[in-house]
Amino acid sequence: MAEKEVWVVAEQEEGALNSVSLELLGKARELADTLGAQVGAVLLGHDCDELVDRLAHHGADRIYYANHENLNQYRTLPYTRIISDLVREHQPQIVIFGATYVGRDLAPRAASDLRTGLTADCTDLQIGDYTDPAGQEYKNILYQIRPAFGGNVIANIVNPEHLPQMATVREGVMKMHKPDTSRAYSVIPVQPVLTDAEEIVKIIERHRVPREVDLRKASIIVAGGAGVGSKENFELIRELADVLGASVGASRAAVDGGFIGKDHQVGQTGTTVRPRLYIACGISGAVQHRAGMQEASKIIAINSDPEAPIFKIAHYGIVGDLNQVVPMMIRAYRGEN
Protein backbone atom coordinates (compact mmCIF):
# COMPACT_ATOMS: atom_id res chain seq x y z
CA MET A 1 0.00 0.00 0.00
CA ALA A 2 1.27 3.48 -0.88
CA GLU A 3 1.11 5.44 2.38
CA LYS A 4 -0.48 8.89 2.25
CA GLU A 5 -0.62 9.18 -1.51
CA VAL A 6 -2.38 12.19 -3.00
CA TRP A 7 -4.27 11.22 -6.15
CA VAL A 8 -5.55 13.18 -9.11
CA VAL A 9 -8.09 11.50 -11.35
CA ALA A 10 -6.86 12.57 -14.80
CA GLU A 11 -9.54 13.35 -17.32
CA GLN A 12 -9.11 12.59 -21.00
CA GLU A 13 -11.46 12.51 -23.94
CA GLU A 14 -10.51 10.46 -26.97
CA GLY A 15 -6.83 10.80 -26.11
CA ALA A 16 -6.91 14.55 -25.33
CA LEU A 17 -6.04 15.47 -21.75
CA ASN A 18 -8.18 18.07 -19.99
CA SER A 19 -5.97 20.90 -18.76
CA VAL A 20 -7.66 20.83 -15.34
CA SER A 21 -5.86 17.55 -14.67
CA LEU A 22 -2.49 19.28 -15.04
CA GLU A 23 -3.65 22.17 -12.85
CA LEU A 24 -4.64 19.70 -10.13
CA LEU A 25 -1.32 17.87 -10.33
CA GLY A 26 0.42 21.11 -9.40
CA LYS A 27 -1.74 21.46 -6.28
CA ALA A 28 -1.41 17.75 -5.50
CA ARG A 29 2.37 18.15 -5.66
CA GLU A 30 2.18 20.95 -3.06
CA LEU A 31 -0.09 18.91 -0.77
CA ALA A 32 2.07 15.81 -1.09
CA ASP A 33 5.26 17.72 -0.34
CA THR A 34 3.63 19.06 2.84
CA LEU A 35 2.66 15.51 3.85
CA GLY A 36 5.95 13.92 2.82
CA ALA A 37 3.90 11.82 0.42
CA GLN A 38 3.82 10.87 -3.24
CA VAL A 39 1.46 11.95 -6.00
CA GLY A 40 -0.53 9.44 -7.98
CA ALA A 41 -2.40 10.10 -11.22
CA VAL A 42 -5.21 7.78 -12.28
CA LEU A 43 -5.59 7.55 -16.05
CA LEU A 44 -8.44 5.63 -17.67
CA GLY A 45 -8.64 5.40 -21.44
CA HIS A 46 -7.52 3.55 -24.53
CA ASP A 47 -4.12 3.94 -26.23
CA CYS A 48 -3.30 7.03 -24.16
CA ASP A 49 0.37 6.14 -23.64
CA GLU A 50 1.55 9.60 -24.70
CA LEU A 51 -0.42 11.17 -21.81
CA VAL A 52 1.55 9.24 -19.21
CA ASP A 53 4.68 11.35 -19.71
CA ARG A 54 2.70 14.60 -19.48
CA LEU A 55 1.17 13.55 -16.15
CA ALA A 56 4.61 12.67 -14.77
CA HIS A 57 6.20 15.89 -16.03
CA HIS A 58 3.52 17.90 -14.19
CA GLY A 59 4.06 16.23 -10.82
CA ALA A 60 2.91 12.59 -10.72
CA ASP A 61 5.22 10.03 -9.11
CA ARG A 62 3.00 7.08 -10.00
CA ILE A 63 0.54 6.73 -12.86
CA TYR A 64 -2.19 4.12 -12.42
CA TYR A 65 -3.02 3.40 -16.04
CA ALA A 66 -6.08 1.42 -17.11
CA ASN A 67 -5.82 0.90 -20.87
CA HIS A 68 -8.93 -0.71 -22.33
CA GLU A 69 -10.97 -0.12 -25.48
CA ASN A 70 -14.15 0.20 -23.42
CA LEU A 71 -12.67 3.16 -21.55
CA ASN A 72 -12.06 5.40 -24.55
CA GLN A 73 -15.17 7.46 -23.78
CA TYR A 74 -16.43 8.30 -20.33
CA ARG A 75 -19.23 6.16 -18.95
CA THR A 76 -20.33 6.45 -15.33
CA LEU A 77 -20.52 2.83 -14.24
CA PRO A 78 -17.19 1.45 -15.57
CA TYR A 79 -15.23 4.49 -14.41
CA THR A 80 -16.81 4.41 -10.93
CA ARG A 81 -16.06 0.71 -10.54
CA ILE A 82 -12.41 1.08 -11.51
CA ILE A 83 -11.79 4.18 -9.37
CA SER A 84 -13.47 2.60 -6.33
CA ASP A 85 -11.53 -0.65 -6.70
CA LEU A 86 -8.23 1.23 -7.01
CA VAL A 87 -8.94 3.32 -3.92
CA ARG A 88 -9.80 0.24 -1.88
CA GLU A 89 -6.61 -1.48 -3.00
CA HIS A 90 -4.12 1.37 -2.56
CA GLN A 91 -5.90 3.52 0.07
CA PRO A 92 -4.73 7.03 -0.84
CA GLN A 93 -5.27 9.77 1.71
CA ILE A 94 -6.61 12.33 -0.77
CA VAL A 95 -8.36 12.01 -4.15
CA ILE A 96 -9.01 15.10 -6.29
CA PHE A 97 -11.24 15.42 -9.36
CA GLY A 98 -11.81 18.32 -11.72
CA ALA A 99 -15.21 19.98 -11.30
CA THR A 100 -16.06 19.28 -14.93
CA TYR A 101 -19.18 17.52 -16.18
CA VAL A 102 -17.21 14.25 -15.86
CA GLY A 103 -15.84 14.98 -12.39
CA ARG A 104 -19.20 16.16 -11.09
CA ASP A 105 -20.74 12.88 -12.21
CA LEU A 106 -17.91 10.53 -11.22
CA ALA A 107 -16.74 11.93 -7.87
CA PRO A 108 -20.04 11.72 -5.93
CA ARG A 109 -20.71 8.21 -7.19
CA ALA A 110 -17.24 7.05 -6.15
CA ALA A 111 -17.59 8.80 -2.77
CA SER A 112 -20.94 7.12 -2.17
CA ASP A 113 -19.53 3.73 -3.12
CA LEU A 114 -16.54 4.25 -0.80
CA ARG A 115 -18.71 5.63 2.05
CA THR A 116 -16.64 8.76 2.40
CA GLY A 117 -17.22 12.49 2.16
CA LEU A 118 -16.87 14.81 -0.82
CA THR A 119 -16.66 18.59 -1.10
CA ALA A 120 -17.68 19.99 -4.47
CA ASP A 121 -16.40 23.00 -6.41
CA CYS A 122 -13.43 23.83 -4.17
CA THR A 123 -11.38 26.91 -4.92
CA ASP A 124 -8.43 25.97 -2.71
CA LEU A 125 -6.99 22.99 -0.85
CA GLN A 126 -4.63 23.12 2.12
CA ILE A 127 -3.17 20.77 4.73
CA GLY A 128 -3.76 21.57 8.39
CA ASP A 129 -4.68 20.25 11.83
CA TYR A 130 -8.16 20.07 13.32
CA THR A 131 -9.63 19.54 16.78
CA ASP A 132 -13.27 18.48 16.90
CA PRO A 133 -15.78 19.68 19.54
CA ALA A 134 -15.07 16.57 21.63
CA GLY A 135 -11.38 17.44 21.81
CA GLN A 136 -10.19 14.80 19.35
CA GLU A 137 -7.15 16.13 17.48
CA TYR A 138 -6.40 15.27 13.86
CA LYS A 139 -3.08 16.05 12.19
CA ASN A 140 -2.38 16.83 8.55
CA ILE A 141 -5.88 16.59 7.15
CA LEU A 142 -7.25 18.19 4.00
CA TYR A 143 -8.91 21.59 4.31
CA GLN A 144 -11.41 21.74 1.44
CA ILE A 145 -12.07 25.42 0.83
CA ARG A 146 -14.98 26.78 -1.14
CA PRO A 147 -17.42 29.71 -1.23
CA ALA A 148 -20.72 29.15 0.59
CA PHE A 149 -24.02 30.99 1.10
CA GLY A 150 -23.92 32.52 -2.35
CA GLY A 151 -20.25 33.43 -2.03
CA ASN A 152 -20.78 35.56 1.09
CA VAL A 153 -18.51 33.36 3.23
CA ILE A 154 -15.56 31.06 2.59
CA ALA A 155 -16.05 27.64 4.19
CA ASN A 156 -13.22 25.40 5.38
CA ILE A 157 -14.61 21.87 5.23
CA VAL A 158 -12.88 18.89 6.83
CA ASN A 159 -13.57 15.18 6.73
CA PRO A 160 -11.20 13.77 9.35
CA GLU A 161 -12.81 10.44 10.20
CA HIS A 162 -13.08 8.83 6.77
CA LEU A 163 -10.52 8.24 4.03
CA PRO A 164 -9.94 9.10 1.35
CA GLN A 165 -10.65 12.80 1.66
CA MET A 166 -12.22 13.72 -1.67
CA ALA A 167 -12.90 16.97 -3.47
CA THR A 168 -13.72 18.37 -6.87
CA VAL A 169 -11.88 21.55 -7.86
CA ARG A 170 -13.04 24.14 -10.34
CA GLU A 171 -11.20 24.61 -13.60
CA GLY A 172 -8.73 27.47 -13.69
CA VAL A 173 -8.44 28.13 -9.95
CA MET A 174 -5.14 26.25 -9.55
CA LYS A 175 -2.04 27.44 -11.35
CA MET A 176 -0.52 24.93 -13.73
CA HIS A 177 3.13 24.28 -12.86
CA LYS A 178 5.80 24.25 -15.52
CA PRO A 179 6.59 20.71 -16.72
CA ASP A 180 9.77 19.03 -15.48
CA THR A 181 10.88 16.48 -18.06
CA SER A 182 13.62 15.13 -15.76
CA ARG A 183 11.20 13.70 -13.18
CA ALA A 184 11.38 9.97 -12.47
CA TYR A 185 8.11 8.07 -12.26
CA SER A 186 6.59 4.62 -12.34
CA VAL A 187 3.58 3.25 -14.20
CA ILE A 188 1.25 0.79 -12.48
CA PRO A 189 -0.80 -1.08 -15.11
CA VAL A 190 -4.42 -1.57 -14.10
CA GLN A 191 -6.39 -4.48 -15.48
CA PRO A 192 -10.05 -3.40 -15.31
CA VAL A 193 -12.48 -6.04 -14.17
CA LEU A 194 -15.88 -5.09 -15.54
CA THR A 195 -19.06 -7.12 -15.24
CA ASP A 196 -22.25 -6.99 -17.27
CA ALA A 197 -23.62 -4.59 -14.65
CA GLU A 198 -21.01 -1.96 -15.58
CA GLU A 199 -21.57 -2.50 -19.30
CA ILE A 200 -25.33 -2.00 -19.19
CA VAL A 201 -25.08 1.47 -20.78
CA LYS A 202 -23.75 1.73 -24.33
CA ILE A 203 -22.80 4.90 -26.21
CA ILE A 204 -24.64 4.77 -29.51
CA GLU A 205 -23.97 8.25 -30.85
CA ARG A 206 -22.24 11.40 -29.62
CA HIS A 207 -22.87 15.03 -30.48
CA ARG A 208 -20.45 17.71 -29.32
CA VAL A 209 -21.05 21.44 -29.28
CA PRO A 210 -17.69 23.26 -29.20
CA ARG A 211 -17.19 26.11 -26.78
CA GLU A 212 -17.62 29.58 -28.22
CA VAL A 213 -14.54 30.77 -26.35
CA ASP A 214 -11.91 29.48 -23.90
CA LEU A 215 -11.46 32.39 -21.51
CA ARG A 216 -8.84 30.55 -19.45
CA LYS A 217 -6.27 31.10 -22.21
CA ALA A 218 -7.13 34.76 -22.87
CA SER A 219 -4.48 37.37 -22.04
CA ILE A 220 -6.94 40.27 -22.38
CA ILE A 221 -10.64 40.11 -21.52
CA VAL A 222 -13.28 42.79 -21.99
CA ALA A 223 -16.32 41.84 -19.91
CA GLY A 224 -19.80 43.33 -19.77
CA GLY A 225 -22.39 43.18 -17.03
CA ALA A 226 -26.01 44.08 -16.41
CA GLY A 227 -25.08 47.75 -16.76
CA VAL A 228 -24.56 47.25 -20.50
CA GLY A 229 -28.35 47.28 -20.69
CA SER A 230 -29.21 45.07 -23.65
CA LYS A 231 -28.02 42.45 -26.10
CA GLU A 232 -27.78 45.10 -28.80
CA ASN A 233 -25.70 47.38 -26.60
CA PHE A 234 -23.35 44.48 -25.86
CA GLU A 235 -21.90 45.07 -29.33
CA LEU A 236 -19.94 47.90 -27.72
CA ILE A 237 -18.16 45.32 -25.57
CA ARG A 238 -17.43 43.18 -28.61
CA GLU A 239 -16.11 46.17 -30.54
CA LEU A 240 -13.72 47.17 -27.76
CA ALA A 241 -12.54 43.56 -27.46
CA ASP A 242 -12.01 43.43 -31.21
CA VAL A 243 -9.77 46.50 -31.35
CA LEU A 244 -7.74 45.23 -28.37
CA GLY A 245 -7.43 41.69 -29.73
CA ALA A 246 -9.22 40.52 -26.59
CA SER A 247 -11.75 37.87 -25.65
CA VAL A 248 -15.28 38.79 -24.57
CA GLY A 249 -16.40 37.97 -21.05
CA ALA A 250 -19.56 38.62 -19.07
CA SER A 251 -21.04 38.56 -15.61
CA ARG A 252 -23.78 36.12 -14.69
CA ALA A 253 -26.33 38.95 -14.80
CA ALA A 254 -25.44 39.63 -18.43
CA VAL A 255 -25.72 35.94 -19.31
CA ASP A 256 -29.02 35.56 -17.45
CA GLY A 257 -30.26 38.66 -19.27
CA GLY A 258 -29.64 36.98 -22.61
CA PHE A 259 -26.96 39.45 -23.68
CA ILE A 260 -24.41 36.70 -24.45
CA GLY A 261 -23.89 32.92 -24.14
CA LYS A 262 -22.84 31.11 -20.95
CA ASP A 263 -19.41 30.14 -22.34
CA HIS A 264 -18.46 33.80 -21.80
CA GLN A 265 -19.45 33.87 -18.12
CA VAL A 266 -16.74 34.76 -15.62
CA GLY A 267 -17.13 34.09 -11.92
CA GLN A 268 -17.97 31.51 -9.30
CA THR A 269 -20.49 29.76 -11.55
CA GLY A 270 -18.57 30.48 -14.73
CA THR A 271 -14.91 30.45 -15.67
CA THR A 272 -12.02 31.50 -13.44
CA VAL A 273 -9.56 33.65 -15.38
CA ARG A 274 -6.14 35.23 -14.83
CA PRO A 275 -5.55 37.52 -17.82
CA ARG A 276 -2.92 40.23 -18.03
CA LEU A 277 -5.72 42.79 -18.46
CA TYR A 278 -9.38 42.58 -17.44
CA ILE A 279 -11.73 45.45 -18.40
CA ALA A 280 -15.03 45.28 -16.50
CA CYS A 281 -17.77 47.35 -18.14
CA GLY A 282 -21.02 47.86 -16.26
CA ILE A 283 -20.19 45.11 -13.77
CA SER A 284 -21.05 45.95 -10.17
CA GLY A 285 -18.54 43.45 -8.78
CA ALA A 286 -20.55 40.98 -6.70
CA VAL A 287 -18.33 38.59 -4.75
CA GLN A 288 -19.31 35.72 -7.06
CA HIS A 289 -17.89 37.58 -10.05
CA ARG A 290 -14.81 38.84 -8.24
CA ALA A 291 -13.93 35.27 -7.26
CA GLY A 292 -13.43 34.47 -10.92
CA MET A 293 -11.30 37.41 -12.05
CA GLN A 294 -9.64 39.12 -9.10
CA GLU A 295 -6.24 37.56 -9.85
CA ALA A 296 -5.95 39.39 -13.17
CA SER A 297 -2.66 41.28 -13.40
CA LYS A 298 -4.43 44.58 -14.16
CA ILE A 299 -8.11 45.40 -13.73
CA ILE A 300 -9.86 48.41 -15.25
CA ALA A 301 -13.42 49.04 -14.06
CA ILE A 302 -15.99 51.26 -15.77
CA ASN A 303 -19.16 51.92 -13.80
CA SER A 304 -21.52 54.82 -13.25
CA ASP A 305 -21.83 54.01 -9.52
CA PRO A 306 -18.78 55.25 -7.59
CA GLU A 307 -19.67 52.88 -4.73
CA ALA A 308 -19.68 49.75 -6.93
CA PRO A 309 -17.72 46.92 -5.24
CA ILE A 310 -15.69 46.33 -8.41
CA PHE A 311 -13.70 49.49 -7.64
CA LYS A 312 -12.34 47.87 -4.46
CA ILE A 313 -10.21 45.46 -6.51
CA ALA A 314 -9.67 47.54 -9.66
CA HIS A 315 -6.24 48.97 -10.33
CA TYR A 316 -7.84 51.74 -12.39
CA GLY A 317 -11.42 52.94 -12.09
CA ILE A 318 -13.50 55.10 -14.41
CA VAL A 319 -16.73 56.50 -12.98
CA GLY A 320 -18.99 57.22 -15.92
CA ASP A 321 -21.50 56.01 -18.46
CA LEU A 322 -19.97 53.10 -20.37
CA ASN A 323 -21.91 54.20 -23.46
CA GLN A 324 -19.69 57.27 -23.49
CA VAL A 325 -16.49 55.83 -22.03
CA VAL A 326 -16.18 52.70 -24.17
CA PRO A 327 -16.54 54.54 -27.53
CA MET A 328 -13.88 57.00 -26.33
CA MET A 329 -11.55 54.09 -25.54
CA ILE A 330 -12.19 52.56 -28.96
CA ARG A 331 -11.43 55.83 -30.75
CA ALA A 332 -8.32 56.43 -28.64
CA TYR A 333 -6.93 52.97 -29.39
CA ARG A 334 -7.60 53.42 -33.10
CA GLY A 335 -5.87 56.79 -33.01
CA GLU A 336 -9.00 58.65 -34.00
CA ASN A 337 -9.85 62.14 -32.77
Coordinates of C-alpha atoms in Angstrom, one line a residue:
M1 CA 0.0 0.0 0.0
A2 CA 1.3 3.5 -0.9
E3 CA 1.1 5.4 2.4
K4 CA -0.5 8.9 2.2
E5 CA -0.6 9.2 -1.5
V6 CA -2.4 12.2 -3.0
W7 CA -4.3 11.2 -6.1
V8 CA -5.5 13.2 -9.1
V9 CA -8.1 11.5 -11.3
A10 CA -6.9 12.6 -14.8
E11 CA -9.5 13.4 -17.3
Q12 CA -9.1 12.6 -21.0
E13 CA -11.5 12.5 -23.9
E14 CA -10.5 10.5 -27.0
G15 CA -6.8 10.8 -26.1
A16 CA -6.9 14.6 -25.3
L17 CA -6.0 15.5 -21.7
N18 CA -8.2 18.1 -20.0
S19 CA -6.0 20.9 -18.8
V20 CA -7.7 20.8 -15.3
S21 CA -5.9 17.5 -14.7
L22 CA -2.5 19.3 -15.0
E23 CA -3.7 22.2 -12.8
L24 CA -4.6 19.7 -10.1
L25 CA -1.3 17.9 -10.3
G26 CA 0.4 21.1 -9.4
K27 CA -1.7 21.5 -6.3
A28 CA -1.4 17.7 -5.5
R29 CA 2.4 18.1 -5.7
E30 CA 2.2 21.0 -3.1
L31 CA -0.1 18.9 -0.8
A32 CA 2.1 15.8 -1.1
D33 CA 5.3 17.7 -0.3
T34 CA 3.6 19.1 2.8
L35 CA 2.7 15.5 3.9
G36 CA 5.9 13.9 2.8
A37 CA 3.9 11.8 0.4
Q38 CA 3.8 10.9 -3.2
V39 CA 1.5 12.0 -6.0
G40 CA -0.5 9.4 -8.0
A41 CA -2.4 10.1 -11.2
V42 CA -5.2 7.8 -12.3
L43 CA -5.6 7.6 -16.1
L44 CA -8.4 5.6 -17.7
G45 CA -8.6 5.4 -21.4
H46 CA -7.5 3.5 -24.5
D47 CA -4.1 3.9 -26.2
C48 CA -3.3 7.0 -24.2
D49 CA 0.4 6.1 -23.6
E50 CA 1.6 9.6 -24.7
L51 CA -0.4 11.2 -21.8
V52 CA 1.6 9.2 -19.2
D53 CA 4.7 11.3 -19.7
R54 CA 2.7 14.6 -19.5
L55 CA 1.2 13.5 -16.2
A56 CA 4.6 12.7 -14.8
H57 CA 6.2 15.9 -16.0
H58 CA 3.5 17.9 -14.2
G59 CA 4.1 16.2 -10.8
A60 CA 2.9 12.6 -10.7
D61 CA 5.2 10.0 -9.1
R62 CA 3.0 7.1 -10.0
I63 CA 0.5 6.7 -12.9
Y64 CA -2.2 4.1 -12.4
Y65 CA -3.0 3.4 -16.0
A66 CA -6.1 1.4 -17.1
N67 CA -5.8 0.9 -20.9
H68 CA -8.9 -0.7 -22.3
E69 CA -11.0 -0.1 -25.5
N70 CA -14.2 0.2 -23.4
L71 CA -12.7 3.2 -21.5
N72 CA -12.1 5.4 -24.6
Q73 CA -15.2 7.5 -23.8
Y74 CA -16.4 8.3 -20.3
R75 CA -19.2 6.2 -18.9
T76 CA -20.3 6.5 -15.3
L77 CA -20.5 2.8 -14.2
P78 CA -17.2 1.5 -15.6
Y79 CA -15.2 4.5 -14.4
T80 CA -16.8 4.4 -10.9
R81 CA -16.1 0.7 -10.5
I82 CA -12.4 1.1 -11.5
I83 CA -11.8 4.2 -9.4
S84 CA -13.5 2.6 -6.3
D85 CA -11.5 -0.6 -6.7
L86 CA -8.2 1.2 -7.0
V87 CA -8.9 3.3 -3.9
R88 CA -9.8 0.2 -1.9
E89 CA -6.6 -1.5 -3.0
H90 CA -4.1 1.4 -2.6
Q91 CA -5.9 3.5 0.1
P92 CA -4.7 7.0 -0.8
Q93 CA -5.3 9.8 1.7
I94 CA -6.6 12.3 -0.8
V95 CA -8.4 12.0 -4.2
I96 CA -9.0 15.1 -6.3
F97 CA -11.2 15.4 -9.4
G98 CA -11.8 18.3 -11.7
A99 CA -15.2 20.0 -11.3
T100 CA -16.1 19.3 -14.9
Y101 CA -19.2 17.5 -16.2
V102 CA -17.2 14.3 -15.9
G103 CA -15.8 15.0 -12.4
R104 CA -19.2 16.2 -11.1
D105 CA -20.7 12.9 -12.2
L106 CA -17.9 10.5 -11.2
A107 CA -16.7 11.9 -7.9
P108 CA -20.0 11.7 -5.9
R109 CA -20.7 8.2 -7.2
A110 CA -17.2 7.1 -6.1
A111 CA -17.6 8.8 -2.8
S112 CA -20.9 7.1 -2.2
D113 CA -19.5 3.7 -3.1
L114 CA -16.5 4.2 -0.8
R115 CA -18.7 5.6 2.0
T116 CA -16.6 8.8 2.4
G117 CA -17.2 12.5 2.2
L118 CA -16.9 14.8 -0.8
T119 CA -16.7 18.6 -1.1
A120 CA -17.7 20.0 -4.5
D121 CA -16.4 23.0 -6.4
C122 CA -13.4 23.8 -4.2
T123 CA -11.4 26.9 -4.9
D124 CA -8.4 26.0 -2.7
L125 CA -7.0 23.0 -0.9
Q126 CA -4.6 23.1 2.1
I127 CA -3.2 20.8 4.7
G128 CA -3.8 21.6 8.4
D129 CA -4.7 20.3 11.8
Y130 CA -8.2 20.1 13.3
T131 CA -9.6 19.5 16.8
D132 CA -13.3 18.5 16.9
P133 CA -15.8 19.7 19.5
A134 CA -15.1 16.6 21.6
G135 CA -11.4 17.4 21.8
Q136 CA -10.2 14.8 19.4
E137 CA -7.2 16.1 17.5
Y138 CA -6.4 15.3 13.9
K139 CA -3.1 16.0 12.2
N140 CA -2.4 16.8 8.5
I141 CA -5.9 16.6 7.2
L142 CA -7.2 18.2 4.0
Y143 CA -8.9 21.6 4.3
Q144 CA -11.4 21.7 1.4
I145 CA -12.1 25.4 0.8
R146 CA -15.0 26.8 -1.1
P147 CA -17.4 29.7 -1.2
A148 CA -20.7 29.2 0.6
F149 CA -24.0 31.0 1.1
G150 CA -23.9 32.5 -2.3
G151 CA -20.3 33.4 -2.0
N152 CA -20.8 35.6 1.1
V153 CA -18.5 33.4 3.2
I154 CA -15.6 31.1 2.6
A155 CA -16.1 27.6 4.2
N156 CA -13.2 25.4 5.4
I157 CA -14.6 21.9 5.2
V158 CA -12.9 18.9 6.8
N159 CA -13.6 15.2 6.7
P160 CA -11.2 13.8 9.4
E161 CA -12.8 10.4 10.2
H162 CA -13.1 8.8 6.8
L163 CA -10.5 8.2 4.0
P164 CA -9.9 9.1 1.4
Q165 CA -10.7 12.8 1.7
M166 CA -12.2 13.7 -1.7
A167 CA -12.9 17.0 -3.5
T168 CA -13.7 18.4 -6.9
V169 CA -11.9 21.5 -7.9
R170 CA -13.0 24.1 -10.3
E171 CA -11.2 24.6 -13.6
G172 CA -8.7 27.5 -13.7
V173 CA -8.4 28.1 -9.9
M174 CA -5.1 26.2 -9.6
K175 CA -2.0 27.4 -11.4
M176 CA -0.5 24.9 -13.7
H177 CA 3.1 24.3 -12.9
K178 CA 5.8 24.3 -15.5
P179 CA 6.6 20.7 -16.7
D180 CA 9.8 19.0 -15.5
T181 CA 10.9 16.5 -18.1
S182 CA 13.6 15.1 -15.8
R183 CA 11.2 13.7 -13.2
A184 CA 11.4 10.0 -12.5
Y185 CA 8.1 8.1 -12.3
S186 CA 6.6 4.6 -12.3
V187 CA 3.6 3.3 -14.2
I188 CA 1.2 0.8 -12.5
P189 CA -0.8 -1.1 -15.1
V190 CA -4.4 -1.6 -14.1
Q191 CA -6.4 -4.5 -15.5
P192 CA -10.0 -3.4 -15.3
V193 CA -12.5 -6.0 -14.2
L194 CA -15.9 -5.1 -15.5
T195 CA -19.1 -7.1 -15.2
D196 CA -22.2 -7.0 -17.3
A197 CA -23.6 -4.6 -14.6
E198 CA -21.0 -2.0 -15.6
E199 CA -21.6 -2.5 -19.3
I200 CA -25.3 -2.0 -19.2
V201 CA -25.1 1.5 -20.8
K202 CA -23.8 1.7 -24.3
I203 CA -22.8 4.9 -26.2
I204 CA -24.6 4.8 -29.5
E205 CA -24.0 8.2 -30.9
R206 CA -22.2 11.4 -29.6
H207 CA -22.9 15.0 -30.5
R208 CA -20.5 17.7 -29.3
V209 CA -21.0 21.4 -29.3
P210 CA -17.7 23.3 -29.2
R211 CA -17.2 26.1 -26.8
E212 CA -17.6 29.6 -28.2
V213 CA -14.5 30.8 -26.4
D214 CA -11.9 29.5 -23.9
L215 CA -11.5 32.4 -21.5
R216 CA -8.8 30.5 -19.5
K217 CA -6.3 31.1 -22.2
A218 CA -7.1 34.8 -22.9
S219 CA -4.5 37.4 -22.0
I220 CA -6.9 40.3 -22.4
I221 CA -10.6 40.1 -21.5
V222 CA -13.3 42.8 -22.0
A223 CA -16.3 41.8 -19.9
G224 CA -19.8 43.3 -19.8
G225 CA -22.4 43.2 -17.0
A226 CA -26.0 44.1 -16.4
G227 CA -25.1 47.7 -16.8
V228 CA -24.6 47.2 -20.5
G229 CA -28.3 47.3 -20.7
S230 CA -29.2 45.1 -23.6
K231 CA -28.0 42.5 -26.1
E232 CA -27.8 45.1 -28.8
N233 CA -25.7 47.4 -26.6
F234 CA -23.3 44.5 -25.9
E235 CA -21.9 45.1 -29.3
L236 CA -19.9 47.9 -27.7
I237 CA -18.2 45.3 -25.6
R238 CA -17.4 43.2 -28.6
E239 CA -16.1 46.2 -30.5
L240 CA -13.7 47.2 -27.8
A241 CA -12.5 43.6 -27.5
D242 CA -12.0 43.4 -31.2
V243 CA -9.8 46.5 -31.3
L244 CA -7.7 45.2 -28.4
G245 CA -7.4 41.7 -29.7
A246 CA -9.2 40.5 -26.6
S247 CA -11.8 37.9 -25.6
V248 CA -15.3 38.8 -24.6
G249 CA -16.4 38.0 -21.0
A250 CA -19.6 38.6 -19.1
S251 CA -21.0 38.6 -15.6
R252 CA -23.8 36.1 -14.7
A253 CA -26.3 38.9 -14.8
A254 CA -25.4 39.6 -18.4
V255 CA -25.7 35.9 -19.3
D256 CA -29.0 35.6 -17.4
G257 CA -30.3 38.7 -19.3
G258 CA -29.6 37.0 -22.6
F259 CA -27.0 39.5 -23.7
I260 CA -24.4 36.7 -24.5
G261 CA -23.9 32.9 -24.1
K262 CA -22.8 31.1 -21.0
D263 CA -19.4 30.1 -22.3
H264 CA -18.5 33.8 -21.8
Q265 CA -19.5 33.9 -18.1
V266 CA -16.7 34.8 -15.6
G267 CA -17.1 34.1 -11.9
Q268 CA -18.0 31.5 -9.3
T269 CA -20.5 29.8 -11.5
G270 CA -18.6 30.5 -14.7
T271 CA -14.9 30.4 -15.7
T272 CA -12.0 31.5 -13.4
V273 CA -9.6 33.6 -15.4
R274 CA -6.1 35.2 -14.8
P275 CA -5.6 37.5 -17.8
R276 CA -2.9 40.2 -18.0
L277 CA -5.7 42.8 -18.5
Y278 CA -9.4 42.6 -17.4
I279 CA -11.7 45.4 -18.4
A280 CA -15.0 45.3 -16.5
C281 CA -17.8 47.4 -18.1
G282 CA -21.0 47.9 -16.3
I283 CA -20.2 45.1 -13.8
S284 CA -21.1 45.9 -10.2
G285 CA -18.5 43.4 -8.8
A286 CA -20.5 41.0 -6.7
V287 CA -18.3 38.6 -4.7
Q288 CA -19.3 35.7 -7.1
H289 CA -17.9 37.6 -10.0
R290 CA -14.8 38.8 -8.2
A291 CA -13.9 35.3 -7.3
G292 CA -13.4 34.5 -10.9
M293 CA -11.3 37.4 -12.0
Q294 CA -9.6 39.1 -9.1
E295 CA -6.2 37.6 -9.9
A296 CA -5.9 39.4 -13.2
S297 CA -2.7 41.3 -13.4
K298 CA -4.4 44.6 -14.2
I299 CA -8.1 45.4 -13.7
I300 CA -9.9 48.4 -15.3
A301 CA -13.4 49.0 -14.1
I302 CA -16.0 51.3 -15.8
N303 CA -19.2 51.9 -13.8
S304 CA -21.5 54.8 -13.2
D305 CA -21.8 54.0 -9.5
P306 CA -18.8 55.3 -7.6
E307 CA -19.7 52.9 -4.7
A308 CA -19.7 49.8 -6.9
P309 CA -17.7 46.9 -5.2
I310 CA -15.7 46.3 -8.4
F311 CA -13.7 49.5 -7.6
K312 CA -12.3 47.9 -4.5
I313 CA -10.2 45.5 -6.5
A314 CA -9.7 47.5 -9.7
H315 CA -6.2 49.0 -10.3
Y316 CA -7.8 51.7 -12.4
G317 CA -11.4 52.9 -12.1
I318 CA -13.5 55.1 -14.4
V319 CA -16.7 56.5 -13.0
G320 CA -19.0 57.2 -15.9
D321 CA -21.5 56.0 -18.5
L322 CA -20.0 53.1 -20.4
N323 CA -21.9 54.2 -23.5
Q324 CA -19.7 57.3 -23.5
V325 CA -16.5 55.8 -22.0
V326 CA -16.2 52.7 -24.2
P327 CA -16.5 54.5 -27.5
M328 CA -13.9 57.0 -26.3
M329 CA -11.6 54.1 -25.5
I330 CA -12.2 52.6 -29.0
R331 CA -11.4 55.8 -30.7
A332 CA -8.3 56.4 -28.6
Y333 CA -6.9 53.0 -29.4
R334 CA -7.6 53.4 -33.1
G335 CA -5.9 56.8 -33.0
E336 CA -9.0 58.7 -34.0
N337 CA -9.9 62.1 -32.8

